[in-house]
mmCIF file of C-alpha atoms in Angstrom:
data_model
loop_
_atom_site.group_PDB
_atom_site.id
_atom_site.type_symbol
_atom_site.label_atom_id
_atom_site.label_comp_id
_atom_site.label_asym_id
_atom_site.label_seq_id
_atom_site.Cartn_x
_atom_site.Cartn_y
_atom_site.Cartn_z
ATOM 1 C CA MET N 98 50.358 -100.368 8.759
ATOM 2 C CA SER N 99 48.714 -97.247 9.977
ATOM 3 C CA GLU N 100 45.562 -97.530 12.550
ATOM 4 C CA THR N 101 42.535 -96.574 10.823
ATOM 5 C CA LYS N 102 40.594 -94.151 13.557
ATOM 6 C CA GLN N 103 37.251 -92.669 13.545
ATOM 7 C CA ALA N 104 37.619 -88.782 12.663
ATOM 8 C CA PRO N 105 37.952 -86.448 15.349
ATOM 9 C CA GLN N 106 34.714 -84.130 16.289
ATOM 10 C CA ARG N 107 36.278 -80.968 15.407
ATOM 11 C CA SER N 108 39.414 -80.095 13.684
ATOM 12 C CA GLU N 109 42.222 -77.844 15.002
ATOM 13 C CA GLU N 110 41.705 -75.431 12.823
ATOM 14 C CA HIS N 111 35.618 -78.471 -3.651
ATOM 15 C CA SER N 112 35.554 -78.729 -7.597
ATOM 16 C CA GLU N 113 36.854 -74.974 -9.270
ATOM 17 C CA SER N 114 37.175 -77.329 -12.342
ATOM 18 C CA GLN N 115 38.667 -75.065 -14.524
ATOM 19 C CA PRO N 116 41.257 -74.960 -17.113
ATOM 20 C CA SER N 117 44.317 -72.767 -15.984
ATOM 21 C CA SER N 118 45.851 -69.805 -18.488
ATOM 22 C CA ASP N 119 48.739 -68.803 -19.973
ATOM 23 C CA TRP N 120 50.429 -66.258 -17.345
ATOM 24 C CA GLY N 121 54.347 -65.170 -17.101
ATOM 25 C CA LEU N 122 56.024 -62.157 -17.741
ATOM 26 C CA SER N 123 56.363 -61.840 -21.026
ATOM 27 C CA CYS N 124 55.314 -58.546 -20.891
ATOM 28 C CA CYS N 125 56.780 -57.155 -18.324
ATOM 29 C CA LEU N 126 60.536 -58.306 -20.060
ATOM 30 C CA ASN N 127 58.681 -56.705 -23.447
ATOM 31 C CA LEU N 128 58.564 -60.462 -25.190
ATOM 32 C CA GLY N 129 55.089 -61.586 -27.181
ATOM 33 C CA THR N 130 56.681 -65.290 -26.473
ATOM 34 C CA SER N 131 53.677 -68.005 -25.249
ATOM 35 C CA ASN N 132 52.871 -67.753 -21.791
ATOM 36 C CA LYS N 133 52.943 -71.566 -21.641
ATOM 37 C CA THR N 134 56.204 -73.143 -20.097
ATOM 38 C CA SER N 135 57.438 -76.863 -21.192
ATOM 39 C CA ASP N 136 59.595 -79.224 -18.958
ATOM 40 C CA ASN N 137 61.628 -79.831 -22.471
ATOM 41 C CA PRO N 138 63.640 -76.789 -24.212
ATOM 42 C CA SER N 139 63.404 -79.106 -27.020
ATOM 43 C CA ALA N 140 59.107 -77.770 -27.350
ATOM 44 C CA ILE N 141 59.538 -75.024 -27.709
ATOM 45 C CA LYS N 142 60.240 -73.704 -31.226
ATOM 46 C CA LYS N 143 60.138 -69.874 -31.732
ATOM 47 C CA THR N 144 59.837 -67.925 -34.956
ATOM 48 C CA TYR N 145 59.973 -64.591 -35.900
ATOM 49 C CA SER N 146 58.325 -62.088 -37.678
ATOM 50 C CA GLY N 147 59.953 -58.787 -37.260
ATOM 51 C CA PRO N 148 59.988 -57.594 -33.383
ATOM 52 C CA ARG N 149 57.923 -60.124 -31.930
ATOM 53 C CA THR N 150 58.199 -63.658 -31.075
ATOM 54 C CA VAL N 151 55.871 -67.061 -30.958
ATOM 55 C CA THR N 152 55.767 -69.777 -29.886
ATOM 56 C CA SER N 153 54.472 -72.653 -31.457
ATOM 57 C CA MET N 154 52.727 -73.819 -27.692
ATOM 58 C CA SER N 155 50.332 -71.303 -27.423
ATOM 59 C CA ASP N 156 46.714 -72.190 -28.293
ATOM 60 C CA THR N 157 46.060 -68.270 -28.626
ATOM 61 C CA LEU N 158 48.076 -65.445 -29.464
ATOM 62 C CA PRO N 159 47.619 -62.662 -26.632
ATOM 63 C CA GLU N 160 45.771 -60.643 -28.604
ATOM 64 C CA ASP N 161 43.245 -62.449 -29.407
ATOM 65 C CA ARG N 162 42.636 -63.966 -25.646
ATOM 66 C CA SER N 163 41.984 -59.930 -24.654
ATOM 67 C CA PRO N 164 41.946 -57.178 -26.748
ATOM 68 C CA GLU N 165 44.377 -55.567 -23.951
ATOM 69 C CA PRO N 166 47.204 -56.928 -21.188
ATOM 70 C CA VAL N 167 44.326 -57.713 -18.187
ATOM 71 C CA THR N 168 46.567 -55.646 -15.554
ATOM 72 C CA VAL N 169 46.497 -55.461 -11.502
ATOM 73 C CA ASP N 170 44.923 -51.975 -12.630
ATOM 74 C CA SER N 171 42.272 -52.350 -14.654
ATOM 75 C CA MET N 172 41.197 -55.622 -12.698
ATOM 76 C CA THR N 173 40.955 -53.427 -8.819
ATOM 77 C CA SER N 174 38.778 -51.141 -11.010
ATOM 78 C CA ASP N 175 36.760 -53.733 -12.735
ATOM 79 C CA LEU N 176 36.053 -55.104 -9.253
ATOM 80 C CA ARG N 177 35.183 -52.133 -7.385
ATOM 81 C CA SER N 178 32.880 -51.411 -10.402
ATOM 82 C CA LEU N 179 31.122 -54.854 -9.509
ATOM 83 C CA GLY N 180 30.381 -53.784 -5.734
ATOM 84 C CA LEU N 181 33.138 -55.073 -3.991
ATOM 85 C CA GLU N 182 34.437 -52.789 -0.974
ATOM 86 C CA ALA N 183 37.069 -52.719 1.253
ATOM 87 C CA GLY N 184 36.609 -54.562 4.952
ATOM 88 C CA GLN N 185 34.115 -56.812 3.461
ATOM 89 C CA ALA N 186 34.235 -60.456 3.061
ATOM 90 C CA VAL N 187 33.827 -62.374 -0.337
ATOM 91 C CA PHE N 188 33.996 -66.372 -1.035
ATOM 92 C CA VAL N 189 35.850 -65.980 -4.664
ATOM 93 C CA HIS N 190 35.542 -68.900 -7.113
ATOM 94 C CA SER N 191 37.377 -67.941 -10.426
ATOM 95 C CA SER N 192 38.958 -69.172 -13.972
ATOM 96 C CA LEU N 193 41.969 -67.082 -14.938
ATOM 97 C CA SER N 194 41.772 -68.645 -19.010
ATOM 98 C CA ALA N 195 38.402 -67.057 -18.783
ATOM 99 C CA LEU N 196 39.928 -63.292 -17.706
ATOM 100 C CA GLY N 197 41.960 -62.880 -21.077
ATOM 101 C CA TRP N 198 45.829 -62.680 -20.997
ATOM 102 C CA VAL N 199 46.631 -61.801 -17.714
ATOM 103 C CA CYS N 200 49.797 -59.609 -17.235
ATOM 104 C CA GLY N 201 51.697 -61.653 -14.287
ATOM 105 C CA GLY N 202 48.912 -64.289 -14.305
ATOM 106 C CA PRO N 203 47.362 -65.732 -10.629
ATOM 107 C CA PRO N 204 49.686 -63.711 -8.615
ATOM 108 C CA ALA N 205 48.107 -60.716 -10.903
ATOM 109 C CA VAL N 206 44.593 -61.636 -9.305
ATOM 110 C CA ILE N 207 44.970 -62.068 -6.053
ATOM 111 C CA ASP N 208 47.182 -58.947 -5.920
ATOM 112 C CA ALA N 209 43.866 -57.079 -7.480
ATOM 113 C CA LEU N 210 41.174 -58.185 -4.355
ATOM 114 C CA GLN N 211 43.962 -57.370 -2.004
ATOM 115 C CA ASN N 212 43.536 -54.405 -3.205
ATOM 116 C CA VAL N 213 39.857 -53.765 -3.194
ATOM 117 C CA ILE N 214 38.948 -56.155 -0.040
ATOM 118 C CA THR N 215 42.177 -54.338 2.017
ATOM 119 C CA GLU N 216 43.421 -56.486 5.212
ATOM 120 C CA GLU N 217 39.882 -55.038 7.210
ATOM 121 C CA GLY N 218 38.534 -57.604 5.202
ATOM 122 C CA THR N 219 38.421 -60.954 4.144
ATOM 123 C CA ILE N 220 39.194 -62.833 1.079
ATOM 124 C CA ALA N 221 38.134 -66.943 0.890
ATOM 125 C CA MET N 222 38.611 -69.216 -1.718
ATOM 126 C CA PRO N 223 37.812 -73.622 -1.570
ATOM 127 C CA ALA N 224 41.078 -75.293 -1.238
ATOM 128 C CA ASN N 225 39.911 -79.060 -1.949
ATOM 129 C CA SER N 226 42.122 -81.813 -1.708
ATOM 130 C CA ALA N 227 39.774 -84.548 -3.365
ATOM 131 C CA GLY N 228 42.470 -86.619 -4.452
ATOM 132 C CA ASN N 229 43.039 -88.163 -0.093
ATOM 133 C CA MET N 230 40.302 -90.348 -0.666
ATOM 134 C CA ASP N 231 38.890 -93.609 -0.067
ATOM 135 C CA PRO N 232 40.187 -95.406 -2.935
ATOM 136 C CA ALA N 233 36.716 -97.578 -3.156
ATOM 137 C CA ASN N 234 35.278 -93.853 -3.688
ATOM 138 C CA MET N 235 37.784 -93.164 -6.195
ATOM 139 C CA GLY N 236 35.886 -93.767 -9.794
ATOM 140 C CA ASN N 237 37.363 -90.722 -12.732
ATOM 141 C CA PRO N 238 39.196 -92.870 -13.074
ATOM 142 C CA PRO N 239 39.073 -95.731 -10.785
ATOM 143 C CA VAL N 240 41.443 -97.781 -8.728
ATOM 144 C CA PRO N 241 42.250 -101.478 -9.033
ATOM 145 C CA GLU N 242 40.183 -103.003 -5.524
ATOM 146 C CA SER N 243 43.862 -104.980 -5.207
ATOM 147 C CA TRP N 244 45.325 -101.447 -4.626
ATOM 148 C CA TYR N 245 42.914 -100.165 -1.853
ATOM 149 C CA ASP N 246 45.311 -101.458 1.075
ATOM 150 C CA THR N 247 48.505 -99.700 0.233
ATOM 151 C CA ILE N 248 46.689 -96.409 -0.678
ATOM 152 C CA ARG N 249 44.737 -96.291 2.507
ATOM 153 C CA GLU N 250 48.455 -97.385 4.202
ATOM 154 C CA GLN N 251 50.583 -94.640 2.089
ATOM 155 C CA MET N 252 48.458 -91.933 0.950
ATOM 156 C CA PRO N 253 50.784 -89.069 2.013
ATOM 157 C CA PRO N 254 48.764 -86.935 5.556
ATOM 158 C CA TYR N 255 47.451 -83.651 4.102
ATOM 159 C CA ARG N 256 48.986 -80.790 5.651
ATOM 160 C CA PRO N 257 47.785 -77.393 4.948
ATOM 161 C CA ASP N 258 51.283 -76.346 4.286
ATOM 162 C CA VAL N 259 52.543 -78.513 1.799
ATOM 163 C CA THR N 260 49.543 -80.159 0.061
ATOM 164 C CA PRO N 261 48.051 -79.017 -3.371
ATOM 165 C CA THR N 262 44.533 -78.048 -4.218
ATOM 166 C CA GLN N 263 43.128 -80.202 -6.664
ATOM 167 C CA GLY N 264 40.968 -78.871 -8.989
ATOM 168 C CA MET N 265 40.530 -74.905 -7.796
ATOM 169 C CA GLY N 266 42.524 -73.620 -10.897
ATOM 170 C CA ALA N 267 45.779 -71.575 -11.246
ATOM 171 C CA ILE N 268 44.384 -68.783 -8.712
ATOM 172 C CA GLY N 269 43.767 -70.457 -6.171
ATOM 173 C CA GLU N 270 46.383 -73.278 -5.536
ATOM 174 C CA CYS N 271 48.478 -69.714 -5.650
ATOM 175 C CA PHE N 272 46.148 -67.671 -3.252
ATOM 176 C CA ARG N 273 46.781 -70.847 -0.477
ATOM 177 C CA SER N 274 50.179 -70.258 -0.706
ATOM 178 C CA CYS N 275 50.723 -67.012 -0.058
ATOM 179 C CA PRO N 276 52.092 -64.971 2.616
ATOM 180 C CA GLY N 277 48.595 -64.665 5.180
ATOM 181 C CA VAL N 278 46.903 -67.318 4.407
ATOM 182 C CA ARG N 279 45.058 -69.611 6.707
ATOM 183 C CA ARG N 280 44.596 -72.773 5.650
ATOM 184 C CA SER N 281 41.812 -75.638 7.447
ATOM 185 C CA GLN N 282 42.323 -78.359 8.531
ATOM 186 C CA HIS N 283 39.934 -80.817 6.926
ATOM 187 C CA PRO N 284 41.982 -82.890 4.407
ATOM 188 C CA GLN N 285 39.561 -82.905 1.393
ATOM 189 C CA HIS N 286 37.201 -79.628 2.042
ATOM 190 C CA SER N 287 39.961 -77.178 2.876
ATOM 191 C CA VAL N 288 39.231 -73.633 2.282
ATOM 192 C CA ALA N 289 42.278 -71.020 2.927
ATOM 193 C CA ALA N 290 41.562 -67.343 3.327
ATOM 194 C CA TRP N 291 43.419 -63.734 4.598
ATOM 195 C CA GLY N 292 42.758 -60.774 6.032
ATOM 196 C CA ALA N 293 40.829 -59.603 9.266
ATOM 197 C CA ASP N 294 38.973 -62.601 9.519
ATOM 198 C CA ALA N 295 41.055 -65.427 8.495
ATOM 199 C CA GLY N 296 41.687 -67.343 11.153
ATOM 200 C CA PHE N 297 37.326 -66.758 12.629
ATOM 201 C CA VAL N 298 36.772 -68.070 8.714
ATOM 202 C CA THR N 299 39.010 -71.338 8.833
ATOM 203 C CA ARG N 300 39.532 -72.765 13.022
ATOM 204 C CA ASP N 301 37.411 -75.775 13.648
ATOM 205 C CA HIS N 302 36.721 -77.139 9.988
ATOM 206 C CA SER N 303 35.141 -80.308 11.521
ATOM 207 C CA ILE N 304 35.819 -83.186 9.904
ATOM 208 C CA ASP N 305 32.277 -85.244 9.659
ATOM 209 C CA ASN N 306 30.316 -81.841 8.468
ATOM 210 C CA SER N 307 32.479 -81.044 6.109
ATOM 211 C CA LEU N 308 30.369 -77.889 4.077
ATOM 212 C CA GLY N 309 27.579 -77.617 6.871
ATOM 213 C CA GLU N 310 27.169 -75.313 9.906
ATOM 214 C CA GLN N 311 31.329 -76.094 11.750
ATOM 215 C CA SER N 312 32.801 -75.130 8.316
ATOM 216 C CA PRO N 313 34.002 -71.910 6.111
ATOM 217 C CA LEU N 314 31.118 -71.530 4.562
ATOM 218 C CA ALA N 315 28.461 -70.906 7.711
ATOM 219 C CA ARG N 316 31.331 -68.131 8.837
ATOM 220 C CA ILE N 317 31.198 -66.667 5.836
ATOM 221 C CA TYR N 318 27.380 -66.657 6.004
ATOM 222 C CA GLU N 319 27.425 -65.374 9.607
ATOM 223 C CA LEU N 320 29.514 -62.327 8.176
ATOM 224 C CA ASP N 321 27.613 -61.714 5.744
ATOM 225 C CA GLY N 322 29.629 -62.019 2.552
ATOM 226 C CA ASP N 323 29.320 -61.804 -0.896
ATOM 227 C CA VAL N 324 30.219 -64.990 -3.494
ATOM 228 C CA LEU N 325 32.576 -63.861 -6.251
ATOM 229 C CA PHE N 326 32.648 -65.414 -9.581
ATOM 230 C CA LEU N 327 35.424 -64.656 -11.694
ATOM 231 C CA GLY N 328 34.471 -66.381 -14.999
ATOM 232 C CA THR N 329 33.313 -69.488 -13.643
ATOM 233 C CA SER N 330 29.326 -70.187 -12.556
ATOM 234 C CA HIS N 331 27.249 -72.002 -10.467
ATOM 235 C CA GLU N 332 28.292 -75.674 -11.330
ATOM 236 C CA THR N 333 30.738 -74.348 -8.661
ATOM 237 C CA ASN N 334 29.037 -72.558 -6.361
ATOM 238 C CA THR N 335 29.900 -74.320 -2.999
ATOM 239 C CA SER N 336 28.099 -72.279 -1.519
ATOM 240 C CA MET N 337 25.575 -73.756 -2.263
ATOM 241 C CA HIS N 338 26.082 -77.191 -0.493
ATOM 242 C CA LEU N 339 25.358 -75.353 3.221
ATOM 243 C CA ALA N 340 21.890 -75.027 2.026
ATOM 244 C CA GLU N 341 21.785 -78.948 1.682
ATOM 245 C CA TYR N 342 22.727 -79.328 5.568
ATOM 246 C CA ARG N 343 20.250 -76.765 6.345
ATOM 247 C CA ALA N 344 17.247 -78.178 4.038
ATOM 248 C CA ASP N 345 14.382 -80.035 5.173
ATOM 249 C CA ILE N 346 15.643 -82.922 2.635
ATOM 250 C CA ASP N 347 15.841 -86.793 2.569
ATOM 251 C CA ILE N 348 19.358 -86.693 1.782
ATOM 252 C CA GLY N 349 21.967 -89.671 2.154
ATOM 253 C CA THR N 350 25.509 -90.185 4.212
ATOM 254 C CA GLU N 351 28.416 -91.776 3.211
ATOM 255 C CA THR N 352 31.347 -93.217 4.335
ATOM 256 C CA ASN N 353 34.807 -91.046 3.690
ATOM 257 C CA GLY N 354 39.075 -91.385 4.083
ATOM 258 C CA ALA N 355 41.638 -90.112 4.062
ATOM 259 C CA ALA N 356 45.179 -89.886 5.563
ATOM 260 C CA MET N 357 45.745 -87.033 7.772
ATOM 261 C CA LEU N 358 47.858 -85.725 11.030
ATOM 262 C CA VAL N 359 46.575 -86.891 14.249
ATOM 263 C CA ASP N 360 48.380 -85.374 17.411
ATOM 264 C CA GLY N 361 51.851 -84.994 14.536
ATOM 265 C CA GLU N 362 51.592 -88.730 13.911
ATOM 266 C CA ARG N 363 50.141 -90.022 9.975
ATOM 267 C CA GLU N 364 46.597 -92.168 10.322
ATOM 268 C CA TRP N 365 44.086 -92.953 8.283
ATOM 269 C CA ILE N 366 40.605 -91.890 9.813
ATOM 270 C CA GLU N 367 36.954 -92.212 8.220
ATOM 271 C CA TRP N 368 33.918 -90.838 8.976
ATOM 272 C CA GLU N 369 30.245 -89.435 8.213
ATOM 273 C CA ASP N 370 29.460 -87.204 5.983
ATOM 274 C CA ILE N 371 26.153 -86.132 3.725
ATOM 275 C CA ASP N 372 26.298 -87.134 0.679
ATOM 276 C CA ILE N 373 26.430 -83.720 -1.129
ATOM 277 C CA ASP N 374 24.915 -83.071 -4.179
ATOM 278 C CA ASP N 375 25.435 -80.280 -6.833
ATOM 279 C CA GLU N 376 24.002 -81.241 -9.991
ATOM 280 C CA ASP N 377 20.995 -79.273 -9.047
ATOM 281 C CA PHE N 378 23.071 -75.931 -8.824
ATOM 282 C CA PRO N 379 23.076 -74.472 -12.281
ATOM 283 C CA ASP N 380 19.192 -74.777 -11.859
ATOM 284 C CA CYS N 381 18.999 -73.536 -8.554
ATOM 285 C CA GLY N 382 21.242 -70.194 -9.314
ATOM 286 C CA THR N 383 19.722 -69.458 -12.639
ATOM 287 C CA ALA N 384 16.092 -69.415 -10.403
ATOM 288 C CA PHE N 385 17.778 -67.461 -7.820
ATOM 289 C CA GLU N 386 19.114 -64.834 -9.930
ATOM 290 C CA ARG N 387 15.606 -64.657 -11.652
ATOM 291 C CA ALA N 388 13.960 -64.319 -8.005
ATOM 292 C CA ARG N 389 16.960 -62.086 -6.228
ATOM 293 C CA PRO N 390 17.694 -59.930 -9.130
ATOM 294 C CA ASP N 391 18.805 -57.009 -6.014
ATOM 295 C CA ALA N 392 21.123 -59.608 -4.836
ATOM 296 C CA VAL N 393 23.606 -59.888 -8.044
ATOM 297 C CA GLU N 394 25.496 -57.864 -9.580
ATOM 298 C CA THR N 395 27.080 -58.598 -12.934
ATOM 299 C CA GLY N 396 29.975 -57.185 -14.592
ATOM 300 C CA THR N 397 33.172 -58.234 -15.700
ATOM 301 C CA VAL N 398 36.383 -58.693 -15.095
ATOM 302 C CA GLY N 399 39.303 -58.843 -17.932
ATOM 303 C CA VAL N 400 37.120 -60.295 -20.478
ATOM 304 C CA GLY N 401 35.703 -62.315 -18.387
ATOM 305 C CA ASP N 402 31.843 -62.389 -16.709
ATOM 306 C CA ALA N 403 31.704 -61.934 -13.256
ATOM 307 C CA LYS N 404 29.237 -61.613 -10.511
ATOM 308 C CA ARG N 405 28.897 -60.873 -7.054
ATOM 309 C CA MET N 406 25.901 -61.985 -4.530
ATOM 310 C CA SER N 407 24.862 -62.072 -1.258
ATOM 311 C CA GLN N 408 26.012 -65.437 -0.383
ATOM 312 C CA ARG N 409 23.403 -65.259 2.481
ATOM 313 C CA ALA N 410 20.086 -64.745 0.534
ATOM 314 C CA LEU N 411 21.640 -67.457 -2.173
ATOM 315 C CA VAL N 412 22.093 -69.996 0.769
ATOM 316 C CA ASP N 413 18.601 -68.400 1.808
ATOM 317 C CA PHE N 414 17.007 -69.223 -0.966
ATOM 318 C CA ALA N 415 18.246 -72.490 -1.648
ATOM 319 C CA VAL N 416 17.169 -73.727 1.518
ATOM 320 C CA GLU N 417 13.669 -73.150 -0.092
ATOM 321 C CA TRP N 418 14.350 -74.568 -3.587
ATOM 322 C CA PHE N 419 15.837 -77.500 -2.190
ATOM 323 C CA GLU N 420 12.817 -78.245 -0.407
ATOM 324 C CA SER N 421 11.019 -77.575 -3.432
ATOM 325 C CA ASN N 422 12.612 -78.855 -6.259
ATOM 326 C CA ARG N 423 14.622 -81.944 -4.569
ATOM 327 C CA GLU N 424 12.723 -85.376 -3.957
#
């Protein structure tokens, strides 16, 4: 049985639950096949109508997702039109399915972001692995109480290079394993980053201050970075959690648990952190955009709605908004 320890104060180094899009290589192969794949080849039934191929697994034809393929070049142009620039820091929330039929899928979106930001800047994305949690807190669905000890003893430890993201979408999952990307050491609320300040953003991610001053969110704030929505909304705007830590509000704490490596050995750790709450994020975000239109740029990437906003302006506004609107 693994020993339960309190979390270390500092580490050595959230949910984007948007559906992942269909994507694949059919545009490169000049085929009209569905972008969806299956482990069961017999599930794919091809019908022919002239030169094009359609599979029964596609819910929407490619041309119904977007009038033309969404490409690295077109997304690069769209991102620049939003005001993104080489050398800046940006914290990205994304939904691949919202962008249209993306030629090449998640890697194409990442290529476009890197084209614009360049290695002189920094791209960061949430890389949450929320399933590595105390079984007593599992509620979607809950697990039997008789399983608790087994889960705490057997849950594989968080490993930045191995542990997949959960609820972050296809782009975030692809990004965390790209060359040059670093990932912070928090077992539940890690952040992946690439570029000049990737190390600065991801190192020393506190276990018990997961989204506060000792987190990558605060490092993005220090870099005066932007928040970028690619087909997403304030509902998953992780940066607002930083405002929860900073606001003078009555906020409770909760006990968390996860498996991680401590000095190379798998251990189950426990820690106290604030009881974060994102229920009012959409209302706060709407109020922010109304009060600070100068801090928000709207546009499209592919066919999806996109927004770029100052993270510093957003967090500062949210601190005051929470203090005024939360009981």
